[in-house]
Coordinates of C-alpha atoms and ligand atoms in Angstrom, one line a residue:
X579 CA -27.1 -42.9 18.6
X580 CA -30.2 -41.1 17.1
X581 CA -30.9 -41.5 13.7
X582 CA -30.3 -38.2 11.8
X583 CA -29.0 -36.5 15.1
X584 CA -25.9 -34.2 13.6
X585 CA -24.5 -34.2 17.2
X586 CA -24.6 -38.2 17.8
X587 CA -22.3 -38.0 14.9
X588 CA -20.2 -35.2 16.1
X589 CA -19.9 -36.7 19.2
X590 CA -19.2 -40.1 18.3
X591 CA -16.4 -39.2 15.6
X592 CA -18.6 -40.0 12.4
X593 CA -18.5 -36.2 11.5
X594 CA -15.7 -34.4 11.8
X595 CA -15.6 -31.7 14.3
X596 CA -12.6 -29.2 15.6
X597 CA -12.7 -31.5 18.8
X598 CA -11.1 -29.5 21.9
X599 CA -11.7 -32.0 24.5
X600 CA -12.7 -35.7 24.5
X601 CA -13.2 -38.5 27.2
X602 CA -15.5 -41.6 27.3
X603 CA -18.9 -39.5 28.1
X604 CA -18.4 -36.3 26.0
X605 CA -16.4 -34.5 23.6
X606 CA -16.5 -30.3 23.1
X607 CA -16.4 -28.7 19.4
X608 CA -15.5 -25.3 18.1
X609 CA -19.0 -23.8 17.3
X610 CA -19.0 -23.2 13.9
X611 CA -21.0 -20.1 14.0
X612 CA -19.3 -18.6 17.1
X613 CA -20.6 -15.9 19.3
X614 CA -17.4 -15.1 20.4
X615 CA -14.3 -16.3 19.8
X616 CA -13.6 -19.5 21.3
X617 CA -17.3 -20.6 21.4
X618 CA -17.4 -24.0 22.1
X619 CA -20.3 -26.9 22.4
X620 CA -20.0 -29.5 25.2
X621 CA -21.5 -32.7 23.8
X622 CA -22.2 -35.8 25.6
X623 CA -21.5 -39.3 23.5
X624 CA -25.3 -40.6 24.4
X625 CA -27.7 -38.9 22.7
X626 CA -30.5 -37.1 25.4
X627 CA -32.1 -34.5 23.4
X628 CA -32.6 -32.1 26.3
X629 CA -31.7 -31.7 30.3
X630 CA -35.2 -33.3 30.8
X631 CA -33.7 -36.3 29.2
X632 CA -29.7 -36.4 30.9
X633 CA -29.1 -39.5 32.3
X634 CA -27.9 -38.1 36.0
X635 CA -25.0 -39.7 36.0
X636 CA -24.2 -37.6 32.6
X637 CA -25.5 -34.7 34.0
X638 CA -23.5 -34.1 37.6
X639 CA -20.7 -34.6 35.1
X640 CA -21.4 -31.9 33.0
X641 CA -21.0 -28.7 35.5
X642 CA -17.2 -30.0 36.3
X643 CA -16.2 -30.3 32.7
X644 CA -17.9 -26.5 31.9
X645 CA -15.6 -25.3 35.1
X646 CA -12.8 -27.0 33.7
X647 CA -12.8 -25.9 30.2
X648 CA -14.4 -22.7 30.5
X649 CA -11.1 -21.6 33.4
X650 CA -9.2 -22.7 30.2
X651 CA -10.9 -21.3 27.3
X652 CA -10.9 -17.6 29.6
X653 CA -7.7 -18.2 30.3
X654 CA -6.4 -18.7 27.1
X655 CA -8.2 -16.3 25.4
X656 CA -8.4 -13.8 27.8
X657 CA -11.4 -13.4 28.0
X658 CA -13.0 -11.3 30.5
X659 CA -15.9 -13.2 31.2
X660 CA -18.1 -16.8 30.5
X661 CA -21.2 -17.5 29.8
X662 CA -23.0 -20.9 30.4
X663 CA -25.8 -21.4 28.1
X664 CA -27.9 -24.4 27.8
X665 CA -31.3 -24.4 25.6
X666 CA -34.0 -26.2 26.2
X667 CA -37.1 -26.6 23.5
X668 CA -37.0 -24.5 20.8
X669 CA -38.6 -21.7 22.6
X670 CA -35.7 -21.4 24.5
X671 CA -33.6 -21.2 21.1
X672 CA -32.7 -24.9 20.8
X673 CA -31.9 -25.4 17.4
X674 CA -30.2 -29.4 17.3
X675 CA -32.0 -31.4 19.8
X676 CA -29.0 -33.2 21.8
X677 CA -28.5 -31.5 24.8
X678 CA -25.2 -29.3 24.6
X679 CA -23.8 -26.7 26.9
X680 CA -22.3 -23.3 24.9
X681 CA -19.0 -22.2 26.7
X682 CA -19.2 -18.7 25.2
X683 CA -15.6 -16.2 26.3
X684 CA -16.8 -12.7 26.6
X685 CA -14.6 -9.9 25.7
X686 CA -14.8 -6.2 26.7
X687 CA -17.2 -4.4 23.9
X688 CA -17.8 -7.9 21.9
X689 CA -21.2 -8.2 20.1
X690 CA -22.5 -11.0 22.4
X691 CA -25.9 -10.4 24.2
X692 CA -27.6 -13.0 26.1
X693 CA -29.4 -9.7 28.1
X694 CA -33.5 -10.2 28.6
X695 CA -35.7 -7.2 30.0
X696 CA -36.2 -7.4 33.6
X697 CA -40.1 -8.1 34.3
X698 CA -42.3 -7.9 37.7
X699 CA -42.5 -11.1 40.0
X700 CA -46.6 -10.8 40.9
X701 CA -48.0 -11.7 44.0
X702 CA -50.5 -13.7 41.8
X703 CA -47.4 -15.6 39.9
X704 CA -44.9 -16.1 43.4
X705 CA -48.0 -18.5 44.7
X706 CA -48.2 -20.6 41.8
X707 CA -44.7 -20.9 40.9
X708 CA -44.1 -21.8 45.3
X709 CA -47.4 -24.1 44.8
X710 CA -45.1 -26.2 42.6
X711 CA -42.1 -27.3 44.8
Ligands
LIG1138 P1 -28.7 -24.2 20.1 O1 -29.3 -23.0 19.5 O2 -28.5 -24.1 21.6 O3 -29.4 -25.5 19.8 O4 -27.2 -24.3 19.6 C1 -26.8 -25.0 18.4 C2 -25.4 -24.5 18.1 O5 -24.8 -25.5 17.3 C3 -25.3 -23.2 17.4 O6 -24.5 -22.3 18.1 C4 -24.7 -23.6 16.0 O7 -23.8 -22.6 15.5 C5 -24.0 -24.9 16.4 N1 -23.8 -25.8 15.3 C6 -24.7 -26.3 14.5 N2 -24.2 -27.2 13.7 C7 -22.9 -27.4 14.0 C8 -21.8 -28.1 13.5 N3 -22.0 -29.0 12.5 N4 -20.6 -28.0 14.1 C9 -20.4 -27.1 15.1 N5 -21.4 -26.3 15.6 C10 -22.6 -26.4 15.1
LIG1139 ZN1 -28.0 -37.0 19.2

């Protein structure tokens, strides 16, 4: 547990949370500023701050449980679509600093937009990202 880390707390029961799922790694909240309805956080019980810092073992465990909750959370709902988001850094929009995955329903004309402006791949910009791998 980090000190001061709202989601450590979450996670590990000390804070009350409207707890949808729960099992010895993680458990998933209801959002409480939802995007859509049946916006839910997936939290792991360890506190990693960001992907960069997922323990793998955490992390290959992570896709499985969005697939399984997501199928029911779309189901449920239904909801027409899902989105998968996961911020890292706060210029990505990471606002608490344990990693979470958002499961976020989509629903014909909601108000959602996770939409960016499509740029230009340079020839300059392929070479250096390709350089990297
Ligand atoms: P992010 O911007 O990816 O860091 O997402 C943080 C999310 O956590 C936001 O969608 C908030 O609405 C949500 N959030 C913050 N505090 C709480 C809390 N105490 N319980 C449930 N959700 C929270
Ligand atoms: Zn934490």
């Amino acid at each position: 547990m980090e000190n001061n880390c709202i989601f450590c707390k979450i996670a590990n029961g000390e804070i009350p949370a409207a707890t949808v799922y729960e099992d010895e790694d993680f458990r998933a909240i209801l959002d409480l500023g939802p995007a859509s309805k049946g916006h839910t956080l997936i939290l792991p019980k360890k506190h990693a701050a960001n992907l960069f810092e997922l323990p793998e073992e955490t992390a290959k465990k992570v896709l499985p449980l969005a697939k399984k909750l997501g199928a029911r959370l779309e189901e449920g709902l239904h909801a027409e679509g899902l989105n998968v988001v996961q911020n890292n850094g706060e210029a990505a929009g990471q606002t608490v600093m344990h990693f979470h995955v958002h499961l976020i329903p989509r629903y014909k004309n909601d108000t959602v937009d996770v939409k960016w402006a499509q740029g230009t791949l340079t020839e300059d910009d392929k070479k250096e990202i390709l350089g990297l791998f």
